[in-house]
PDB file of C-alpha atoms and ligand atoms in Angstrom:
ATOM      1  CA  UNK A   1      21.320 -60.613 -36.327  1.00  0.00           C
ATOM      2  CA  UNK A   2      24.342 -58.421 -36.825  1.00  0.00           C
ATOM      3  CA  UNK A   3      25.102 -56.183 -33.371  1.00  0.00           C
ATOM      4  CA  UNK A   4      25.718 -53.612 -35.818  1.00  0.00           C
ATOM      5  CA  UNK A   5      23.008 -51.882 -37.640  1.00  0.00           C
ATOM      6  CA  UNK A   6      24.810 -50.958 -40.587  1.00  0.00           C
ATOM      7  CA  UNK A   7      22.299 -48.123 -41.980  1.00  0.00           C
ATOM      8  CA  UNK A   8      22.292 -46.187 -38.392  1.00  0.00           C
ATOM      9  CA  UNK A   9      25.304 -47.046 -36.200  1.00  0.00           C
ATOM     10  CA  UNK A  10      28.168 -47.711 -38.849  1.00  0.00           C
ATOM     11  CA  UNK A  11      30.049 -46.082 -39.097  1.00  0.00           C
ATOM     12  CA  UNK A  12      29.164 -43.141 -36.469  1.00  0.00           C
ATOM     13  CA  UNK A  13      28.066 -40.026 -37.659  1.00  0.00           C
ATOM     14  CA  UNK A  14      30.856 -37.123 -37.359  1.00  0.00           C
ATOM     15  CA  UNK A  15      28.122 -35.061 -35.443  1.00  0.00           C
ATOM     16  CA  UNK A  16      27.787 -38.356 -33.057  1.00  0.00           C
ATOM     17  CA  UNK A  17      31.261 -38.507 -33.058  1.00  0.00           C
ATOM     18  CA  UNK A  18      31.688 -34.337 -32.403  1.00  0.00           C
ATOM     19  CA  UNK A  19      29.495 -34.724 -29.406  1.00  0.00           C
ATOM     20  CA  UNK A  20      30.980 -38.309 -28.177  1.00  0.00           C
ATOM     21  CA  UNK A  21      34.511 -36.443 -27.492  1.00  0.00           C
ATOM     22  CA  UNK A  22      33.469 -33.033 -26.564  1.00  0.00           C
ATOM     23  CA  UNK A  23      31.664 -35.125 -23.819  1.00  0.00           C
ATOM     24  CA  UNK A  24      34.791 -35.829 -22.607  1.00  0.00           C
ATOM     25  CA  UNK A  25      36.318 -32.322 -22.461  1.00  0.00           C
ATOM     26  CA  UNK A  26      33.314 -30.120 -21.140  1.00  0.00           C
ATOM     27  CA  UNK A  27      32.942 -29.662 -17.325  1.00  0.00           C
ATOM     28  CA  UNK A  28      30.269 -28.299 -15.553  1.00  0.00           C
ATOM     29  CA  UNK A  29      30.223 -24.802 -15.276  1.00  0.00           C
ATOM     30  CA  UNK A  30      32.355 -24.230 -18.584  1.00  0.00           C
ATOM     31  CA  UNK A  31      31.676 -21.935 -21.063  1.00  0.00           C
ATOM     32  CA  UNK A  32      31.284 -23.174 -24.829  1.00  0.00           C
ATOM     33  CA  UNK A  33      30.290 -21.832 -28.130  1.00  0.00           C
ATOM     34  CA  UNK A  34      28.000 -23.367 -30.398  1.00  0.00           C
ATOM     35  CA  UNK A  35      29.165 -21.452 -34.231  1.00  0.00           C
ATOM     36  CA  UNK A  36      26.420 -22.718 -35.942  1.00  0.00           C
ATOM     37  CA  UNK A  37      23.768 -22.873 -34.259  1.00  0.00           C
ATOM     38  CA  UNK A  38      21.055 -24.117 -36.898  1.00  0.00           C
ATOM     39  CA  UNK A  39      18.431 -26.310 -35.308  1.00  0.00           C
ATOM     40  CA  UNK A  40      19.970 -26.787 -31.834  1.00  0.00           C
ATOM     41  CA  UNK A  41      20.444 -30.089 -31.699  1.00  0.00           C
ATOM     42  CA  UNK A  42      24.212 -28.938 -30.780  1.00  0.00           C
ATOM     43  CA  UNK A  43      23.136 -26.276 -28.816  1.00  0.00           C
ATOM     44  CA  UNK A  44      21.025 -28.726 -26.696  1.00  0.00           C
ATOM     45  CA  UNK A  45      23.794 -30.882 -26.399  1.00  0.00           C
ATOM     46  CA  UNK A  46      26.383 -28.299 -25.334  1.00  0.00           C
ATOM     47  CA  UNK A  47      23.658 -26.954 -22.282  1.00  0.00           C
ATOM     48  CA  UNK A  48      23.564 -30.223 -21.237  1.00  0.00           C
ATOM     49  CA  UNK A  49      27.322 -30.773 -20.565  1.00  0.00           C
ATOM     50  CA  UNK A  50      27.862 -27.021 -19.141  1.00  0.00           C
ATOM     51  CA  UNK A  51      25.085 -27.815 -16.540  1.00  0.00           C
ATOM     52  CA  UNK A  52      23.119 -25.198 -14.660  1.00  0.00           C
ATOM     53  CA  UNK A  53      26.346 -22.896 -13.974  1.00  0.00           C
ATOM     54  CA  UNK A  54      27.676 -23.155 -17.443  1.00  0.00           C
ATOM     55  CA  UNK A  55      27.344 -21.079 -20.876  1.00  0.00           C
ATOM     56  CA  UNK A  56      26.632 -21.606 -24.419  1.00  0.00           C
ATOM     57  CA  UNK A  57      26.748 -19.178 -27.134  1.00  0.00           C
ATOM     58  CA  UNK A  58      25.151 -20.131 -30.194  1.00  0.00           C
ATOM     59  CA  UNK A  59      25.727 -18.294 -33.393  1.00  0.00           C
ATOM     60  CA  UNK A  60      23.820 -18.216 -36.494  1.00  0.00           C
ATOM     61  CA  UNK A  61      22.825 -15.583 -39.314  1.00  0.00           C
ATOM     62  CA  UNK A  62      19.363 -16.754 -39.539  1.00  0.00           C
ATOM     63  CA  UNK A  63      16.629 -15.903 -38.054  1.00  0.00           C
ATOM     64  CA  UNK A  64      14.591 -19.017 -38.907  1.00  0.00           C
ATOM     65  CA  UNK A  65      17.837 -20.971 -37.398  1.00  0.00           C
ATOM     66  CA  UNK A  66      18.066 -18.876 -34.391  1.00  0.00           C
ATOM     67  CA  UNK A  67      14.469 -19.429 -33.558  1.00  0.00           C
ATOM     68  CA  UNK A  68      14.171 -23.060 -33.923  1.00  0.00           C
ATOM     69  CA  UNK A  69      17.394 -23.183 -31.493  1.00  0.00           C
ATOM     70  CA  UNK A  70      15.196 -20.971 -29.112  1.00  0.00           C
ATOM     71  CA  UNK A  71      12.222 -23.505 -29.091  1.00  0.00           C
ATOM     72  CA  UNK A  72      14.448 -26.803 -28.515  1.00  0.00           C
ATOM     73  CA  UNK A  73      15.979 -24.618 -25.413  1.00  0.00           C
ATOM     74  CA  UNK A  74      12.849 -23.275 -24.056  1.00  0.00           C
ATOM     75  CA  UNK A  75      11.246 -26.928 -24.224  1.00  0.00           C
ATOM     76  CA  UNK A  76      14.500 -28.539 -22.459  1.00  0.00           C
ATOM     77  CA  UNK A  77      14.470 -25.488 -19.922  1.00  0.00           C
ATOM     78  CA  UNK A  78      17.742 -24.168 -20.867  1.00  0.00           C
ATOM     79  CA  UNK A  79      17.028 -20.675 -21.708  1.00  0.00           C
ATOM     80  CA  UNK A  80      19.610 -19.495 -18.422  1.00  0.00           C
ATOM     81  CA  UNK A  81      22.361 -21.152 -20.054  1.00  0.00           C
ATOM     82  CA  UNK A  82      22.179 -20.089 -23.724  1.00  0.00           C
ATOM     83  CA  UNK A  83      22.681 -16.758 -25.143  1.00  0.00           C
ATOM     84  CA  UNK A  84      21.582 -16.976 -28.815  1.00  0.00           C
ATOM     85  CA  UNK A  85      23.069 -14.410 -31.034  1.00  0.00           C
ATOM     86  CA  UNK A  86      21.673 -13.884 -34.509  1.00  0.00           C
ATOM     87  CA  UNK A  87      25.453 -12.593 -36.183  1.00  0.00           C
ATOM     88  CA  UNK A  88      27.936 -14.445 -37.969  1.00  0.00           C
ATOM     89  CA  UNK A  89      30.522 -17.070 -36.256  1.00  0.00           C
ATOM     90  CA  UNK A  90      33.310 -14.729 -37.666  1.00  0.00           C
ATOM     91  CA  UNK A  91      32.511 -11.934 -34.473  1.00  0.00           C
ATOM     92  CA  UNK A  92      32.469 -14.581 -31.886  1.00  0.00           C
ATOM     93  CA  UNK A  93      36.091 -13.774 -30.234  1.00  0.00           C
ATOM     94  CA  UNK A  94      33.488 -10.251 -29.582  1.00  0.00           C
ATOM     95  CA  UNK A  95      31.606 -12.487 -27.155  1.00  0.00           C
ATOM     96  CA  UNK A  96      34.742 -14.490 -25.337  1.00  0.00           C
ATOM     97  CA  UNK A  97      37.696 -13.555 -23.812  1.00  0.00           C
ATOM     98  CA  UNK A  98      40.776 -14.890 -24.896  1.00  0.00           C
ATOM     99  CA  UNK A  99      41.395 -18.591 -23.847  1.00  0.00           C
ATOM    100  CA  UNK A 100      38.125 -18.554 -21.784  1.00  0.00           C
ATOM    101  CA  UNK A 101      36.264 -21.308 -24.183  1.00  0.00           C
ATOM    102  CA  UNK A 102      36.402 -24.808 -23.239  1.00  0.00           C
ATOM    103  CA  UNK A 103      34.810 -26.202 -27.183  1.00  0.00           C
ATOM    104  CA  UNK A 104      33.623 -24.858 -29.759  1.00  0.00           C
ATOM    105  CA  UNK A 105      31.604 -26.539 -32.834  1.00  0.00           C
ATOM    106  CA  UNK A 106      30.957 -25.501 -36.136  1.00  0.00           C
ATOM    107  CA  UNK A 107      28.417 -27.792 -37.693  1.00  0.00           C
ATOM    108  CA  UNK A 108      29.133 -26.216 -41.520  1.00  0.00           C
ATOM    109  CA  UNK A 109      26.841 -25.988 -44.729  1.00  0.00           C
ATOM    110  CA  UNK A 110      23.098 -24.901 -44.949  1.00  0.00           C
ATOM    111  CA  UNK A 111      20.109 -25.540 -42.505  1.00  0.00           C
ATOM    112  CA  UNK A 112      18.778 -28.707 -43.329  1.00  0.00           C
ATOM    113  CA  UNK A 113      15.088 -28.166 -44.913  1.00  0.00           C
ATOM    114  CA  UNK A 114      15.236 -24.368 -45.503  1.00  0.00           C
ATOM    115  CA  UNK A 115      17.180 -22.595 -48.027  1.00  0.00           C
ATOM    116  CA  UNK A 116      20.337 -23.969 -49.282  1.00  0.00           C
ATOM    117  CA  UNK A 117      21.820 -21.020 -50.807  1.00  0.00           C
ATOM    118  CA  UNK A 118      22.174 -19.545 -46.904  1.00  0.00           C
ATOM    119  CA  UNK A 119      25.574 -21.872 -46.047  1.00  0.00           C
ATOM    120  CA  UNK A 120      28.511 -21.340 -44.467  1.00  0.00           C
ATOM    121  CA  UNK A 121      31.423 -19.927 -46.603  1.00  0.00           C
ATOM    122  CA  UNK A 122      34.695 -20.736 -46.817  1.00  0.00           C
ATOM    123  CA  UNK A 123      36.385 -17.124 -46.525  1.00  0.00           C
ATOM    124  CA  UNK A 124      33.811 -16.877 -43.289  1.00  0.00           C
ATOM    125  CA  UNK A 125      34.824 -20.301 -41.846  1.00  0.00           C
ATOM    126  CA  UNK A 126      38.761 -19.565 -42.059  1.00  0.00           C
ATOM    127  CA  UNK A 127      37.886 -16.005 -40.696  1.00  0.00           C
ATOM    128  CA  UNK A 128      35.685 -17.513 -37.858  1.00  0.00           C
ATOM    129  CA  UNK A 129      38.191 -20.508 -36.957  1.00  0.00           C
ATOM    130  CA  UNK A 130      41.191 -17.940 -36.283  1.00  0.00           C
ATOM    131  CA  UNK A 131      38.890 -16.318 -33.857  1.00  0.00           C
ATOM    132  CA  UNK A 132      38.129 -19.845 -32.343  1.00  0.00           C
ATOM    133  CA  UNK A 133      41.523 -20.347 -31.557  1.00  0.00           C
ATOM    134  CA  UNK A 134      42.005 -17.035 -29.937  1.00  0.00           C
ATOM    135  CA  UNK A 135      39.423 -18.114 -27.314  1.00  0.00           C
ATOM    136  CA  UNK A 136      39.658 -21.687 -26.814  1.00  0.00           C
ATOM    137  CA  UNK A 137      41.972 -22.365 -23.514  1.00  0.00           C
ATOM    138  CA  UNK A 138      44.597 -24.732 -22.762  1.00  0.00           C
ATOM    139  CA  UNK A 139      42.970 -28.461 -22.740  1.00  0.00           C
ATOM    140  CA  UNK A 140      40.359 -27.183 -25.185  1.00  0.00           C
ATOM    141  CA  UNK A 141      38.736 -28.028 -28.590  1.00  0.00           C
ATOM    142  CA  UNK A 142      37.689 -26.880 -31.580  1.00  0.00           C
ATOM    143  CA  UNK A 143      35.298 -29.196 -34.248  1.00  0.00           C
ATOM    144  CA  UNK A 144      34.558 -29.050 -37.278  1.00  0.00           C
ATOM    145  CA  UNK A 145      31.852 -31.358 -39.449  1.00  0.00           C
ATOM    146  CA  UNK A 146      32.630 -30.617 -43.176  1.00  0.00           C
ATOM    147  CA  UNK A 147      30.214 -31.437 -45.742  1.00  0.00           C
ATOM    148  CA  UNK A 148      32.589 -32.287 -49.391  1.00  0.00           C
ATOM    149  CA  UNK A 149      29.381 -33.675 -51.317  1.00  0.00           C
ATOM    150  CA  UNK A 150      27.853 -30.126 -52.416  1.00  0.00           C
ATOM    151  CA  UNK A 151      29.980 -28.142 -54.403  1.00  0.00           C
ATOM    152  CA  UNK A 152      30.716 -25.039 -51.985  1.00  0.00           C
ATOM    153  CA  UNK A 153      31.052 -27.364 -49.259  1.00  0.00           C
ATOM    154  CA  UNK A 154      33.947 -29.444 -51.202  1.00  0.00           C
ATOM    155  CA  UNK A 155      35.915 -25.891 -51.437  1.00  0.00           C
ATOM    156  CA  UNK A 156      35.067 -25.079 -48.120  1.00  0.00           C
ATOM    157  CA  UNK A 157      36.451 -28.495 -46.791  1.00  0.00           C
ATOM    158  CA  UNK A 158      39.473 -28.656 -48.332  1.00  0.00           C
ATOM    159  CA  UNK A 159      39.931 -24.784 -46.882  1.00  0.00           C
ATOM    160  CA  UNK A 160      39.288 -26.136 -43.918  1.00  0.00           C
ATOM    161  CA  UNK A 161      41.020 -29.197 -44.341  1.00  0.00           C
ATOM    162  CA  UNK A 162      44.090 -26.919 -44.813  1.00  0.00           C
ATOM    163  CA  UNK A 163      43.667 -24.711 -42.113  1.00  0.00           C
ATOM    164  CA  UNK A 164      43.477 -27.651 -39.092  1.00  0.00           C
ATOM    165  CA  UNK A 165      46.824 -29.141 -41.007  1.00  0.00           C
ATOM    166  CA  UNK A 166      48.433 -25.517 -40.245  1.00  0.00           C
ATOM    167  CA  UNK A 167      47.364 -25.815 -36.529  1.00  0.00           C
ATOM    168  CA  UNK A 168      48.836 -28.658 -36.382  1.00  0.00           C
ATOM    169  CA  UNK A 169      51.913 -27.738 -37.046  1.00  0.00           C
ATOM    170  CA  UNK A 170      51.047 -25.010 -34.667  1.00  0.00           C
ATOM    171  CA  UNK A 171      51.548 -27.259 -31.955  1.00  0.00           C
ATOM    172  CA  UNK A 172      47.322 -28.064 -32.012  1.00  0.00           C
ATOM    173  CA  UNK A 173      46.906 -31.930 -31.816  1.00  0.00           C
ATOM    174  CA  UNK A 174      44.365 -32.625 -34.667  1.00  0.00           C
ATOM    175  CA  UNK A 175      42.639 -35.525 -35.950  1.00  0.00           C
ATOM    176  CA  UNK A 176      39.951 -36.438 -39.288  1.00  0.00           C
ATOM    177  CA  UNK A 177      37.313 -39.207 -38.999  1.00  0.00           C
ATOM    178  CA  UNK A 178      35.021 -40.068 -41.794  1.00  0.00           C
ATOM    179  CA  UNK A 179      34.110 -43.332 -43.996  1.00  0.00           C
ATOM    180  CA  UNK A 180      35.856 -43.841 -47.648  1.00  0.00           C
ATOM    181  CA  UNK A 181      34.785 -45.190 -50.595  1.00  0.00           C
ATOM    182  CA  UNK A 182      31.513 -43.402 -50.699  1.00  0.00           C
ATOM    183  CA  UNK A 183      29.633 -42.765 -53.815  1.00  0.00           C
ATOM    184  CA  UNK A 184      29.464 -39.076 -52.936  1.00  0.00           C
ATOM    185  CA  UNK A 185      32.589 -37.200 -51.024  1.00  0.00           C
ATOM    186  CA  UNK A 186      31.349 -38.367 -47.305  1.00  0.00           C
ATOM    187  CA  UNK A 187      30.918 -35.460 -44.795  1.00  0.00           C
ATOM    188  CA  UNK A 188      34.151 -35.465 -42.289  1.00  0.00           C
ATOM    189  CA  UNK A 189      34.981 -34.639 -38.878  1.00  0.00           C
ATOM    190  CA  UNK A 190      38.245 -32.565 -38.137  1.00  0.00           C
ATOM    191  CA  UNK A 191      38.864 -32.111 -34.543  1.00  0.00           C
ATOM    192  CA  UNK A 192      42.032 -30.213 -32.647  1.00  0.00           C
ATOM    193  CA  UNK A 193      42.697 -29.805 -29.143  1.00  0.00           C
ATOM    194  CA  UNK A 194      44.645 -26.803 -27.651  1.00  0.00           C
ATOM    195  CA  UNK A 195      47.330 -28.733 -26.015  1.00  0.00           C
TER     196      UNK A 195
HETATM  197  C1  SAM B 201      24.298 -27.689 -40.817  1.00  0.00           C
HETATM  198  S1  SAM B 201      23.526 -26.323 -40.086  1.00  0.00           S
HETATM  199  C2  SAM B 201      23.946 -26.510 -38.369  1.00  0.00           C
HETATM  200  C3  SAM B 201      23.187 -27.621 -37.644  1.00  0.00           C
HETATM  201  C4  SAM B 201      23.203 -27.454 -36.138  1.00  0.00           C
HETATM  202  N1  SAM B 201      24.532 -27.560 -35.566  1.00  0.00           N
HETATM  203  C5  SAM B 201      22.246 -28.403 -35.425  1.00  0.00           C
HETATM  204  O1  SAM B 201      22.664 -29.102 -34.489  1.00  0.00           O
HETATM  205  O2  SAM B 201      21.055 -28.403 -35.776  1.00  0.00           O
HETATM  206  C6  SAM B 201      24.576 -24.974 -40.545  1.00  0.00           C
HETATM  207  C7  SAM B 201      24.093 -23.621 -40.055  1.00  0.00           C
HETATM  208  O3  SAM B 201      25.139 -22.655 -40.256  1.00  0.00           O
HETATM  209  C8  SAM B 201      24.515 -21.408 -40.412  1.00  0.00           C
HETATM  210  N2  SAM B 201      25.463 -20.417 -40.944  1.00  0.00           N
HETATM  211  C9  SAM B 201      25.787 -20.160 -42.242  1.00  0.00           C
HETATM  212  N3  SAM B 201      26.708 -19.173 -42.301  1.00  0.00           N
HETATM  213  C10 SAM B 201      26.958 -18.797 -41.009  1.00  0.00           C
HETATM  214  C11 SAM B 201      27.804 -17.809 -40.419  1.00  0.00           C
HETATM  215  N4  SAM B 201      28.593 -17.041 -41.169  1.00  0.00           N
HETATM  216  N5  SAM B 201      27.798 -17.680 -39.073  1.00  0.00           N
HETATM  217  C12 SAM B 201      27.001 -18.487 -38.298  1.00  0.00           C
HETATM  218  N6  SAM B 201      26.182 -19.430 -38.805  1.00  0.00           N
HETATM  219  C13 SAM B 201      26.159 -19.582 -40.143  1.00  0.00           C
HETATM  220  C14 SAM B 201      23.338 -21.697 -41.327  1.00  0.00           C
HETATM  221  O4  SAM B 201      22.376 -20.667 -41.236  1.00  0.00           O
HETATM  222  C15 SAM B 201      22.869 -23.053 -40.767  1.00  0.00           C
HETATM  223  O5  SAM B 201      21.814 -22.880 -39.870  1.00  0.00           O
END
């Protein structure tokens, strides 16, 4: 048998992929911001790399999104370490000082199961990733999981798309993972770190 399972493992997932090299950059005691917060499964992640002394903020307009994040953090035991905050990702440099922020995520598009007319925006993304940048420090990073195969999403990615090639001539270091040759556009990762 193949050491590769090709429907699960290959090739990674951008979220796997997100959280794989954010691993890398978090350290205990950081504080991190979570922009979408949607089920948690981010959220969960991101308490677990700030440990005990840490912070996440999680973002999210909905209330339904918002309170499944609270569950998965009450369950894990979390609730010290996460502030959830029912606005949009747009306010967040309201939250953060400037170049306090070790990561943060954006996850974009709807809330998988609920209602897919309640996604993020492109206008809203750009708006929230200038405010990312103002509070991400030096040695930080910002990602982004775009999702190209529903029509506002495609916009919205190549917005976003855009935007991380502007930061990079910024002085950002940014990178894009995702698989080709798909029969739908294949959801992306963009990543940039504040060098
Ligand atoms: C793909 S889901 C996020 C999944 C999540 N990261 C997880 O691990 O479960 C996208 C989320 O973005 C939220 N969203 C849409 N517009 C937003 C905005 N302007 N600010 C914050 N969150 C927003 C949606 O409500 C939805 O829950």
């Amino acid at each position: 048998m193949s050491p590769i399972d090709p429907e699960t493992m290959f090739p990674p997932r951008p979220t796997a992929l997100a959280q794989g090299i954010l691993k890398r950059v978090i350290r205990a005691g950081d504080l991190v911001i979570d922009a979408t917060a949607g089920n948690g499964h981010d959220t969960l992640f991101l308490a677990n790399c700030v440990g005990g002394e840490g912070k996440v903020l999680a973002f999210d307009v909905q209330e339904a999104a918002i309170a499944a994040t609270r569950v998965r953090v009450i369950d894990a035991g979390f609730e010290d370490r996460v502030q959830l905050i029912q606005s949009s990702h747009e306010h967040l440099a309201d939250h953060a000082s400037e170049k306090s922020v070790a990561a943060v995520m954006f996850n974009l598009g709807y809330l998988p199961g609920d209602d897919h007319k309640i996604t993020t925006q492109a206008s809203g993304t750009l708006a929230a990733l200038d405010a990312a940048v103002r509070v991400i420090r030096t040695g930080g990073v910002l990602s982004v999981v775009c999702y190209p195969g529903h029509p506002a999403g495609a916009t919205e990615a190549k917005d976003v798309e855009r935007w991380m090639t502007d930061c990079a001539a910024k002085g950002w270091r940014v990178a894009k993972y995702g698989a080709v040759g798909t029969r739908r556009p294949a959801p992306f990762l963009l990543i940039a770190a504040a060098l």
